[in-house]
Structures are given as structure tokens and as C-alpha cells.
Tab-separated table of C-alpha atoms and ligand atoms in Angstrom:
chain	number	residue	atom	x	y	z
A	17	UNK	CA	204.500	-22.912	54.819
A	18	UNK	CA	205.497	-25.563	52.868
A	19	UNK	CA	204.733	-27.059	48.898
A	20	UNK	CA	201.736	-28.779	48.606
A	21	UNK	CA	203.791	-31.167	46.270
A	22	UNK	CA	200.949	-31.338	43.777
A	23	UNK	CA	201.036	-33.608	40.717
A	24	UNK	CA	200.522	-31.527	37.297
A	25	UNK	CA	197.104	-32.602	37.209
A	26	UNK	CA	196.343	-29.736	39.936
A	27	UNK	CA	198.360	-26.877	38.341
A	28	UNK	CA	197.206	-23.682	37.364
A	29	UNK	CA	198.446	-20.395	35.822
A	30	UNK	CA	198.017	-16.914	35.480
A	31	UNK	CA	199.223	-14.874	32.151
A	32	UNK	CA	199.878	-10.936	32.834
A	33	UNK	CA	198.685	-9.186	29.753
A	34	UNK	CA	197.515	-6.120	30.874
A	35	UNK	CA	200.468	-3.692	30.292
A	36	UNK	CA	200.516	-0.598	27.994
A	37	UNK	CA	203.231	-1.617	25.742
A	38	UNK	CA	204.263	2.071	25.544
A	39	UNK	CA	207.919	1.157	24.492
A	40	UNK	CA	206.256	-1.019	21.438
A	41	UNK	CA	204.418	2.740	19.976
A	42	UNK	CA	202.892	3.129	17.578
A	43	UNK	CA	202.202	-0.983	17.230
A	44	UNK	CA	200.340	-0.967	20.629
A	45	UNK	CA	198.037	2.056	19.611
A	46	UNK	CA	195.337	-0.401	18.291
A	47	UNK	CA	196.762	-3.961	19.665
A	48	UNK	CA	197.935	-4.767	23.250
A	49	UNK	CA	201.152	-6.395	22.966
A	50	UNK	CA	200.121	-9.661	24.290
A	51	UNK	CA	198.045	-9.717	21.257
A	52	UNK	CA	200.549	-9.036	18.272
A	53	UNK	CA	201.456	-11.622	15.870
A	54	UNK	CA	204.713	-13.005	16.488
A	55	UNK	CA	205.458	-16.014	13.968
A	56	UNK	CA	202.002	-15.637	12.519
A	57	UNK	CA	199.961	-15.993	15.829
A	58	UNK	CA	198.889	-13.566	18.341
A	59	UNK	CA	201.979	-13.474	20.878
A	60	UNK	CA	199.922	-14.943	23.798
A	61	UNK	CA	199.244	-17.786	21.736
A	62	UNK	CA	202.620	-19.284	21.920
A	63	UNK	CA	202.598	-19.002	26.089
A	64	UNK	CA	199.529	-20.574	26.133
A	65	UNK	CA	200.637	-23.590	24.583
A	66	UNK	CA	203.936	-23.589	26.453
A	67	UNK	CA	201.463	-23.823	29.557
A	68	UNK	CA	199.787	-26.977	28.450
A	69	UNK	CA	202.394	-28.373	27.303
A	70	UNK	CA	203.957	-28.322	31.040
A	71	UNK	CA	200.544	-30.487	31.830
A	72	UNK	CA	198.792	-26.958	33.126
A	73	UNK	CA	194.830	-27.301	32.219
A	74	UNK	CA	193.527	-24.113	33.416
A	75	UNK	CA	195.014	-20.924	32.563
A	76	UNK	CA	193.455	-16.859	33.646
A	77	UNK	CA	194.693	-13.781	31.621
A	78	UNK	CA	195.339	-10.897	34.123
A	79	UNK	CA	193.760	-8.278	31.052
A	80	UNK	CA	193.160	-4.379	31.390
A	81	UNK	CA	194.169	-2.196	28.869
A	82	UNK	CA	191.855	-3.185	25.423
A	83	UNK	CA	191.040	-6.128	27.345
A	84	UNK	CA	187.991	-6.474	25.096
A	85	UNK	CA	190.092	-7.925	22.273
A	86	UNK	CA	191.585	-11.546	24.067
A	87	UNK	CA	188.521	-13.079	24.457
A	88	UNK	CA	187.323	-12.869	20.233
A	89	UNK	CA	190.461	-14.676	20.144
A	90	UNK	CA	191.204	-17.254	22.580
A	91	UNK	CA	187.481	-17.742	23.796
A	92	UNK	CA	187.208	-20.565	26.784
A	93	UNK	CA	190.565	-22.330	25.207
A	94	UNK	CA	188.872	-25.137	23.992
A	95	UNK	CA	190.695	-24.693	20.355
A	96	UNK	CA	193.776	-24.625	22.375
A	97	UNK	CA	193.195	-27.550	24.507
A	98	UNK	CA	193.385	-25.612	28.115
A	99	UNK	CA	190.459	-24.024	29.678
A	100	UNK	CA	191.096	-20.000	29.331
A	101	UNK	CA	188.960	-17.594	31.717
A	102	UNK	CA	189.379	-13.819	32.075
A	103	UNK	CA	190.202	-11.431	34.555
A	104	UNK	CA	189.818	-7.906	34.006
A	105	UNK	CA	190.939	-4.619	36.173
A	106	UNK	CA	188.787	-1.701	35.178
A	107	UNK	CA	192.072	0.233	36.171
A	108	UNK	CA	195.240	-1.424	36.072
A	109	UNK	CA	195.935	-2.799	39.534
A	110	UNK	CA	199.996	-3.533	38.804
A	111	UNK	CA	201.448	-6.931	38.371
A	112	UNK	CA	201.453	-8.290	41.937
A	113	UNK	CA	197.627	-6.997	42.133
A	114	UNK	CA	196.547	-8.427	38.831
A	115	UNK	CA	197.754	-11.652	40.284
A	116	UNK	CA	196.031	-11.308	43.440
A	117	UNK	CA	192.654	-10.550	41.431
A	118	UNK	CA	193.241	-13.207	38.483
A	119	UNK	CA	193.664	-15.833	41.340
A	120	UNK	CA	190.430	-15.788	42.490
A	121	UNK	CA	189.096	-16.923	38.754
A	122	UNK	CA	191.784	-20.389	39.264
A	123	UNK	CA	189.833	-23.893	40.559
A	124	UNK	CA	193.314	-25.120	40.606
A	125	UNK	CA	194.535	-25.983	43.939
A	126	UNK	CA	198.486	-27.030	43.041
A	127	UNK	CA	201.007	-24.179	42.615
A	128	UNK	CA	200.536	-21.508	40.006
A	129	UNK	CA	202.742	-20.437	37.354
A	130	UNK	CA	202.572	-17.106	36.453
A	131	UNK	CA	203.712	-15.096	32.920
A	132	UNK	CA	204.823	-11.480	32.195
A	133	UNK	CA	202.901	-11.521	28.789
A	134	UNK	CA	205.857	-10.472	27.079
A	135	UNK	CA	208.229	-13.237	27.111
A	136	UNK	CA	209.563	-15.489	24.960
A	137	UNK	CA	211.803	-18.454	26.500
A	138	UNK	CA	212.895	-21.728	25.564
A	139	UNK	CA	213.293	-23.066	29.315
A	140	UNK	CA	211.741	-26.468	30.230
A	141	UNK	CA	208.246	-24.759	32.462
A	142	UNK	CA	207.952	-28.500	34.157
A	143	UNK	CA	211.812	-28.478	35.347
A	144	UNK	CA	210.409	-25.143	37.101
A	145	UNK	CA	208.046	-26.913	38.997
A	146	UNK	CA	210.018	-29.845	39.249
A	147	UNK	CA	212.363	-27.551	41.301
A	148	UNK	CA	209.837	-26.069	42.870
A	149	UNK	CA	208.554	-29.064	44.184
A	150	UNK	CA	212.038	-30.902	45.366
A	151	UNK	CA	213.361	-27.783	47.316
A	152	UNK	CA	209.823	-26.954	49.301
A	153	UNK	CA	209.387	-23.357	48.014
A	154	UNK	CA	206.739	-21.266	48.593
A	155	UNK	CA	208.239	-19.195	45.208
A	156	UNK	CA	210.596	-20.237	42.543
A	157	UNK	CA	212.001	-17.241	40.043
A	158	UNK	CA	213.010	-18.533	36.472
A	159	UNK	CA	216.239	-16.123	35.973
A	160	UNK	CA	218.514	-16.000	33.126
A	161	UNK	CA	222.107	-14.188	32.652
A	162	UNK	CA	222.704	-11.247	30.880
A	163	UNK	CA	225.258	-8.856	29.775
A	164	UNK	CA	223.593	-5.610	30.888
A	165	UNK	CA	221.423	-5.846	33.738
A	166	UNK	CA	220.716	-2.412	34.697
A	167	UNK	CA	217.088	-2.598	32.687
A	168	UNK	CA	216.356	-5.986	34.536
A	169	UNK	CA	215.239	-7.590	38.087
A	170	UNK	CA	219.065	-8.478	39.442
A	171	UNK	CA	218.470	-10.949	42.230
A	172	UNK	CA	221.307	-12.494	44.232
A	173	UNK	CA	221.384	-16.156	45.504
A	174	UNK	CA	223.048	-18.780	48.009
A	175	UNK	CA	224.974	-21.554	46.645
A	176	UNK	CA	222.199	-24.096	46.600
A	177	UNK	CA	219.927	-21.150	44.449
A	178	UNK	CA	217.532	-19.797	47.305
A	179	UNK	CA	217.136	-16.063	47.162
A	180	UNK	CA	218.782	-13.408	48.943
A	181	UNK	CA	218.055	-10.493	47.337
A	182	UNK	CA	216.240	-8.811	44.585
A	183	UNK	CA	217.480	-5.289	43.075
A	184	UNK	CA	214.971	-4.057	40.997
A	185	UNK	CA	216.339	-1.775	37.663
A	186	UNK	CA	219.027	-0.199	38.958
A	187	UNK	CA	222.609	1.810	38.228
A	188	UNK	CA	224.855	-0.886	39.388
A	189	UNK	CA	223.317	-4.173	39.441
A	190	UNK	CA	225.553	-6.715	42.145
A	191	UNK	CA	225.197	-9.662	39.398
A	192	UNK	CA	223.813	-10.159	36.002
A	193	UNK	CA	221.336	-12.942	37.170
A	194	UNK	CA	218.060	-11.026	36.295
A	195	UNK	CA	214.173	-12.202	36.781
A	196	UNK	CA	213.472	-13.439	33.191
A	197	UNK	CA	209.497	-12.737	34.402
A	198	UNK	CA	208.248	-16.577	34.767
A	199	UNK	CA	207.516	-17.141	38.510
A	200	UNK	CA	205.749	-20.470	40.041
A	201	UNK	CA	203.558	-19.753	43.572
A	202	UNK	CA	202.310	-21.108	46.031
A	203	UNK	CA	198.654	-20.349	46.320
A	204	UNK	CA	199.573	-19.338	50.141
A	205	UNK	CA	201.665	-16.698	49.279
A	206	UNK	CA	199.123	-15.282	46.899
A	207	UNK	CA	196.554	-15.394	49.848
A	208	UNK	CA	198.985	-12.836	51.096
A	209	UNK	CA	198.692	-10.191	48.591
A	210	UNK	CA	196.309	-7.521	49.199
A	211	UNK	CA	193.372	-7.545	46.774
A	212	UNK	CA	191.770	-4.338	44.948
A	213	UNK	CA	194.764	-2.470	45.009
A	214	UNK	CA	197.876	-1.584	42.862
A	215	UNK	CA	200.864	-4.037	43.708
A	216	UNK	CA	204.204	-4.263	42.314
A	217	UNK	CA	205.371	-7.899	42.479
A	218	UNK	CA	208.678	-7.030	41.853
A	219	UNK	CA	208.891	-3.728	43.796
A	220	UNK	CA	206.748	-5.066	47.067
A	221	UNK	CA	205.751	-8.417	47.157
A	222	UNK	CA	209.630	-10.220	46.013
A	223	UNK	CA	211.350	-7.937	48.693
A	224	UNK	CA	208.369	-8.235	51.396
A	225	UNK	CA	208.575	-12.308	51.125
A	226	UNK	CA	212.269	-11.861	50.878
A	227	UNK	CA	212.089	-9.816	54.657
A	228	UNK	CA	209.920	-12.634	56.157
A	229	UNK	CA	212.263	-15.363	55.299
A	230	UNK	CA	210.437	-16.983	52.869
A	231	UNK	CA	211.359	-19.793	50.897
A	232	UNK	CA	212.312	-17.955	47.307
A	233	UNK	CA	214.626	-20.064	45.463
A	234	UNK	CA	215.861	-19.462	41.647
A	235	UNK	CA	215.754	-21.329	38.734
A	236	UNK	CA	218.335	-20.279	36.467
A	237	UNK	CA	218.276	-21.626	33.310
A	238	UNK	CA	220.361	-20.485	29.814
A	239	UNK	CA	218.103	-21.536	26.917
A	240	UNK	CA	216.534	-19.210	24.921
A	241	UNK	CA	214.917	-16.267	26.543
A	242	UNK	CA	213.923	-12.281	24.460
A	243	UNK	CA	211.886	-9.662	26.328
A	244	UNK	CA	209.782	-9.244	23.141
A	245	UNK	CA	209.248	-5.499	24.748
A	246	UNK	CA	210.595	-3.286	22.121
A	247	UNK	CA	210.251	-3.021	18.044
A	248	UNK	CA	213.681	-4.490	17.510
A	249	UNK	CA	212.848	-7.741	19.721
A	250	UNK	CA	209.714	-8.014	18.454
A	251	UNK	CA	210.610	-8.579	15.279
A	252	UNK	CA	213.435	-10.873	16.361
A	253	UNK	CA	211.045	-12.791	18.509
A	254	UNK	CA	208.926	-13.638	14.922
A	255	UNK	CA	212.331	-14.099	12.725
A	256	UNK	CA	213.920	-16.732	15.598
A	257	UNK	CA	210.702	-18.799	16.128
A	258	UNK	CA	210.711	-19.488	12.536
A	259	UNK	CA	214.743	-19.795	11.820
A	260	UNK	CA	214.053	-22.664	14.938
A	261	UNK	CA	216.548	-20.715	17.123
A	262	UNK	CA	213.610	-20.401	19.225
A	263	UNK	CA	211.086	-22.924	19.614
A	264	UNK	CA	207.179	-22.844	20.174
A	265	UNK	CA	204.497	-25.274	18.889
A	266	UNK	CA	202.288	-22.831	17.962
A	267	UNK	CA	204.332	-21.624	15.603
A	268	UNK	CA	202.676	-22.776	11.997
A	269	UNK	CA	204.505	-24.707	9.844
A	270	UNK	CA	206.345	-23.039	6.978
A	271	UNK	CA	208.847	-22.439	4.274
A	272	UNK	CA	212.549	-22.741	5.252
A	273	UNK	CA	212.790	-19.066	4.890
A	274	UNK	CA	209.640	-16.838	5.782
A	275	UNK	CA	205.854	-18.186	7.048
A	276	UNK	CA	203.052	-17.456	4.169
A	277	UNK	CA	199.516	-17.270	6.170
A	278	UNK	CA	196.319	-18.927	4.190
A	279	UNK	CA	195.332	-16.738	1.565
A	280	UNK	CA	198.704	-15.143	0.898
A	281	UNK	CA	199.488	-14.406	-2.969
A	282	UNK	CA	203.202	-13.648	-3.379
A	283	UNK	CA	204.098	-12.835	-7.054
A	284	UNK	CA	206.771	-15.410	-8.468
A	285	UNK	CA	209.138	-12.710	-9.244
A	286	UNK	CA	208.758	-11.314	-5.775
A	287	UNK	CA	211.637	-13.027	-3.217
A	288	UNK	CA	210.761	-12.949	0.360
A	289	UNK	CA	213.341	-14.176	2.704
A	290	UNK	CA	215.116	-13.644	6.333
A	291	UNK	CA	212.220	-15.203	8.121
A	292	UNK	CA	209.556	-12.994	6.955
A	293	UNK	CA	205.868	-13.359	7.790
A	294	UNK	CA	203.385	-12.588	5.081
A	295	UNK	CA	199.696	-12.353	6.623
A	296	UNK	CA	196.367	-14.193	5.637
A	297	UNK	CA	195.317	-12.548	2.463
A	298	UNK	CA	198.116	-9.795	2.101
A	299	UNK	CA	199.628	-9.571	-1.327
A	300	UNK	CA	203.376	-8.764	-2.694
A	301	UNK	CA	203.740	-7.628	-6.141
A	302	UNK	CA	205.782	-7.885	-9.051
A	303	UNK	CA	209.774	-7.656	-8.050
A	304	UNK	CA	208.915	-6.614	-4.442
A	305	UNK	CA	212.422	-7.562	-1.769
A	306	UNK	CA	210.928	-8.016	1.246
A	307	UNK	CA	213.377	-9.038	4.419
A	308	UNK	CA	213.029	-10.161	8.241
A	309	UNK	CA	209.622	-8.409	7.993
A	310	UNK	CA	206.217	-8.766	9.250
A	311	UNK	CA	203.662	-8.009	6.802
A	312	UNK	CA	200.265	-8.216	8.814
A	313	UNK	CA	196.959	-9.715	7.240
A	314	UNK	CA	195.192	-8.163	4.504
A	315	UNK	CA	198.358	-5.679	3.105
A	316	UNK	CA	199.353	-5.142	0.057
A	317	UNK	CA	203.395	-4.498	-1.094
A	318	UNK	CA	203.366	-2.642	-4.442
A	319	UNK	CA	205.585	-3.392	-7.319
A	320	UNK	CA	209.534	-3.194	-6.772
A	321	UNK	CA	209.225	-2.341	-3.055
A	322	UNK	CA	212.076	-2.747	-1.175
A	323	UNK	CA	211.430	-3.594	2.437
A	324	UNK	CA	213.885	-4.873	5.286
A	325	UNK	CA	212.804	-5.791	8.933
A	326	UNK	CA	209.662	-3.396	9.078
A	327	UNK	CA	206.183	-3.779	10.342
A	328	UNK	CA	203.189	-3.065	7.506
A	329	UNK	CA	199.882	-2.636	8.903
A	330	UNK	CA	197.087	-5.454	8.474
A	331	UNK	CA	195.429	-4.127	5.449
A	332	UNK	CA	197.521	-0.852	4.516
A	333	UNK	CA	198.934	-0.479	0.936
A	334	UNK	CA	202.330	-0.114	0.153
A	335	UNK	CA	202.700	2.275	-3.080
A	336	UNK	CA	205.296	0.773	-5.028
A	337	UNK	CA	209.098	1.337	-5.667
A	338	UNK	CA	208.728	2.373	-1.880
A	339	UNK	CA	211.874	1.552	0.302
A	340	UNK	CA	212.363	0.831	4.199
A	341	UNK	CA	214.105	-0.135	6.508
A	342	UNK	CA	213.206	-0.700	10.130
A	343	UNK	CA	209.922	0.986	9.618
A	344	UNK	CA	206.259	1.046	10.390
A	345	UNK	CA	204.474	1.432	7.547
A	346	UNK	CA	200.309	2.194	7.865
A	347	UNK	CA	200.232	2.394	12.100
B	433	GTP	P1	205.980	-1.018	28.643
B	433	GTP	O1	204.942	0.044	28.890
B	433	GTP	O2	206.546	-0.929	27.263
B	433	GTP	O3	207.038	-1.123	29.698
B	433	GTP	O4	205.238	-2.441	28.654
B	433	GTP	P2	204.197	-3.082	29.698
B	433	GTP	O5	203.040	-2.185	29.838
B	433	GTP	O6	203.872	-4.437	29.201
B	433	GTP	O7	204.947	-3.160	31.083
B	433	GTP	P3	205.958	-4.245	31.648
B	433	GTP	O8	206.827	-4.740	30.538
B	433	GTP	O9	206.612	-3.673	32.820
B	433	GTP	O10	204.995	-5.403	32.157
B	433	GTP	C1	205.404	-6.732	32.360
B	433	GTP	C2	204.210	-7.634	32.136
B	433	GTP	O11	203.186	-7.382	33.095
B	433	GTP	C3	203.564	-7.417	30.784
B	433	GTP	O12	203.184	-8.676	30.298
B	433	GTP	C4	202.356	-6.544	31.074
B	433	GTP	O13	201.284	-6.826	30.173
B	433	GTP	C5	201.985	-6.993	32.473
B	433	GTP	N1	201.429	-5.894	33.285
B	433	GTP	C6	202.060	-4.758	33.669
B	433	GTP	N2	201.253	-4.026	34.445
B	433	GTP	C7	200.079	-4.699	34.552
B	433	GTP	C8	198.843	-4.450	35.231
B	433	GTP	O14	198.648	-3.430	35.904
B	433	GTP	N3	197.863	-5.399	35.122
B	433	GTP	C9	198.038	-6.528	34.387
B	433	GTP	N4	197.030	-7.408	34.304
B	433	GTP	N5	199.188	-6.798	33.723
B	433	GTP	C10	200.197	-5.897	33.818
């Protein structure tokens, strides 16, 4: 098989959001990950707009668990400027099988990127396809290095970056090259995945092309890149996208030092810095300290609080004189 060297005008992709998010508890009790605020806006948000700005025009989330709350949100993307259409598994059907079933909802006939929902990277999405395109794949891997790879995808490659092998999670990775969980397909070799059952991309499809001599290449790239999968990451996801260290253009504009959502009251003897996010229509009070934290919509921080890099609930209220660090406060 070979690319169908399609022009952006034909490309399509698929966004996998429907993961637990067991490792973000208790956050993704009420919320599915995809779907926290990060920088102010629903995390999705920003990979949505990262998709049409790489010229992509039609874009299907893979949903499942509380797959009833995307589509309140981003309804048919029109707001966003990219059509948005939904594909839900009644049970989770794994990543390779969400893709297999989201496919189905694409017109698109060029390749299709597709997104582990919970990734945040700075690297250039139309270089990707660029790539793609030049070297004739039928996939194309975005990787990144790391230090520790053992949590990670490892995957090993020739000189001129085609793939040779992928070593999913494991004691002693051979090279600290991981999957950084943006992938570009060929609709062909989505044809190939069985449908209605559960698939592991990474456990069975990457090693099955991989047997038949497919053409896999990587795109490594070392710009920005945070698997926003924990608390800790979370957090720095918000804090980086509005220091600029990371970049997104859905992130709203803002202060040089935290993001204030419309409706926000902060007292003027509060201080609120280290890239903070105060939600629409939360309050701070009188002498509150509030650092590197996300305060979600509606809250309320009582008088003198001292809080550094924790999460407060949309809506819960913060007694004052309370003090945290690296909390969850109302979840
Ligand atoms: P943890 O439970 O904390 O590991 O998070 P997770 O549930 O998101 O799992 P993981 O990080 O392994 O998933 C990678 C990406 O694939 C995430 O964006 C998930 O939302 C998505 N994903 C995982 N499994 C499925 C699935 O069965 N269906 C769909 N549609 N998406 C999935």
C-alpha cells in the first residue's frame, strides 16, 4: 500500500477520549479527563484547535466513559471552526477499536491523524503529515525522548526513522524514544482493524503492522510534549500554557501571571500568582495567597486562605484561614 499523498483539504482525525482517567482520582469522578479545564478550557479544546490549525476540517471523538458530557460542549464544532461528530462505545472497545469504530463517522478520504486525549505537545501536526507524505507510509508515530521510559511505548528505528520495533511499558526499555500518542494513518490500515471488538493499538495493531512489514516510520520531534495523565501534570499542563512554555491558541488571553475567567471577583488585597486559573464567577477573599492553582468556576476562597498548586471544586467553598498544598479541595 502506498500514501494517497492527499492535500490537507482531504484530512481527517480522530480524538481518543474515552479513557477512565483512574490515575487523575478523585478529579475524574464527575469529569472525564478529556474534559477538564486546563488553561481555562476544557482539555480537548486545545487539541481541537491544534487539529485545524494543521488545515484538518473534520474531526470524530472516540467517547465512552460519561460520553454524554462532550457534546453540551463542543456541539457540531461550528464555534470552533471544524466540523465535530461523535462516536460512542457502549463498552469501551480499547484504543485501536475505538479507532476502528470512530472511522466509520470520517467523510475524509486523506490520511487520518489520530490523538490520545491526554496530550499536550508543542510539535508542528503538518510536519507530521508532511513526513508522512514524503516517505510513503502507511503509519507515521510522533515520538519524543525521555529520561525514564519504562511507563512509555519505547520503539526502536533505522537510520532514516522507519520502525523496527515497538516495546510496550516495560522493565528495561532498549531506547528512550517513546510513542508521545499522536499517530497519522492511512485509512487502509484502519480498514484492517477488526471492528466491534476491544483492540489495543499499541499492544496489537503497532506490533501486527510491524510483523507484516509495513511501512511505520517515526517522527521524532523535541518541542514541548506532557502526558497531562496524573494530578501533578495536570496542573503543570494549565501553569505552562499560560507561562507560554507551552503554546495553544485556545488558551484565553490573560494576565502575565494567572488567567481570571469572565465573572471572576478577586479582592484587591488578595495576590494570585504562579499561573493560577481563577474560574468564571469564583470569588477570592480578603488576603487570600493563592499559587499555581486551579480554582474551577463558581468557588469561593475564604479570607486569608493560603493555597499552593491545588485543585478547588467548581462551586465548593473554601472556609477561610484554610491552608493547602497540593490538594483537592470539594471533589
Ligand atoms: P488512566 O486510567 O489514568 O491510565 O487513563 P486513561 O483511561 O485515559 O488511559 P490511557 O492513558 O491509557 O489512554 C490513552 C488515551 O486513549 C486517552 O486519551 C484515553 O481517553 C483513550 N482511551 C483509552 N481507552 C479507550 C477506549 O477504550 N475507548 C476510547 N474511545 N478511548 C480510550
Amino acid at each position: 500500500m502506498s500514501s494517497s499523498n492527499a492535500s490537507s483539504s482531504s484530512r481527517g482525525a480522530i480524538l481518543l477520549v474515552g479513557g477512565m482517567g483512574t490515575r487523575l482520582q478523585p478529579l475524574t469522578l464527575q469529569t472525564p479527563k478529556p474534559m477538564l479545564p486546563v488553561a481555562g478550557v476544557p482539555f480537548t479544546e486545545h487539541q481541537i484547535i491544534k487539529a485545524r490549525e494543521a488545515g484538518i476540517k473534520e474531526i470524530v471523538l472516540a467517547t465512552s466513559f460519561k460520553a454524554e458530557l462532550f457534546e453540551p460542549y463542543f456541539g457540531d464544532g461550528e464555534r470552533f471552526g471544524i466540523s465535530i461528530k461523535y462516536a460512542v462505545e457502549k463498552e469501551p472497545l480499547g484504543t485501536g477499536g475505538a479507532i476502528a469504530n470512530a472511522a466509520k463517522s470520517l467523510t475524509q478520504a486523506g490520511p487520518i491523524a489520530i490523538f490520545n486525549g491526554d496530550v499536550l505537545s508543542g510539535h508542528d501536526l503538518n510536519a507530521q503529515f508532511e513526513f508522512h507524505e514524503k516517505n510513503r507510509a502507511e503509519v507515521t508515530l510522533y515520538l519524543t525522548k525521555v529520561a525514564d521510559a519504562r511507563a512509555f511505548g519505547a520503539v526502536e528505528l533505522t537510520a532514516d526513522f522507519q520502525v523496527t520495533a515497538f516495546n510496550e511499558k516495560m522493565e528495561n526499555p532498549p531506547t528512550n524514544t517513546i510513542n508521545a500518542g499522536c499517530y497519522i494513518f492511512n485509512r487502509e490500515v484502519i480498514n484492517q482493524i477488526p471492528t466491534g471488538q476491544v483492540v489495543s493499538v499499541e499492544r496489537e495493531t503497532f506490533p501486527g503492522l510491524l510483523k507484516q512489514g509495513a511501512r511505520v516510520f517515526g517522527f521524532v520531534d523535541s518541542s514541548y510534549w506532557l502526558d497531562i495523565g496524573t494530578p501533578a501534570a495536570l496542573l503543570k499542563a494549565s501553569q505552562d500554557l499560560l507561562s507560554g512554555l507551552a503554546k495553544s491558541a485556545a488558551t484565553p488571553s490573560h494576565s502575565s501571571d494567572f488567567l481570571a475567567l469572565p465573572g471572576a471577583k478577586i479582592d484587591a488585597t488578595a495576590n494570585v500568582t504562579g499561573n493560577s486559573v481563577i474560574g468564571a464567577d469564583a470569588i477570592v477573599g480578603q488576603g487570600a495567597r493563592i499559587t499555581g492553582c486551579v480554582v474551577n468556576d463558581g468557588a469561593i476562597i475564604g479570607p486569608d486562605a493560603i493555597l499552593s498548586n491545588t485543585f478547588v471544586a467548581a462551586g465548593f467553598e473554601v472556609p477561610g484561614g484554610v491552608i493547602a498544598e497540593g490538594s483537592y479541595l470539594g471533589y
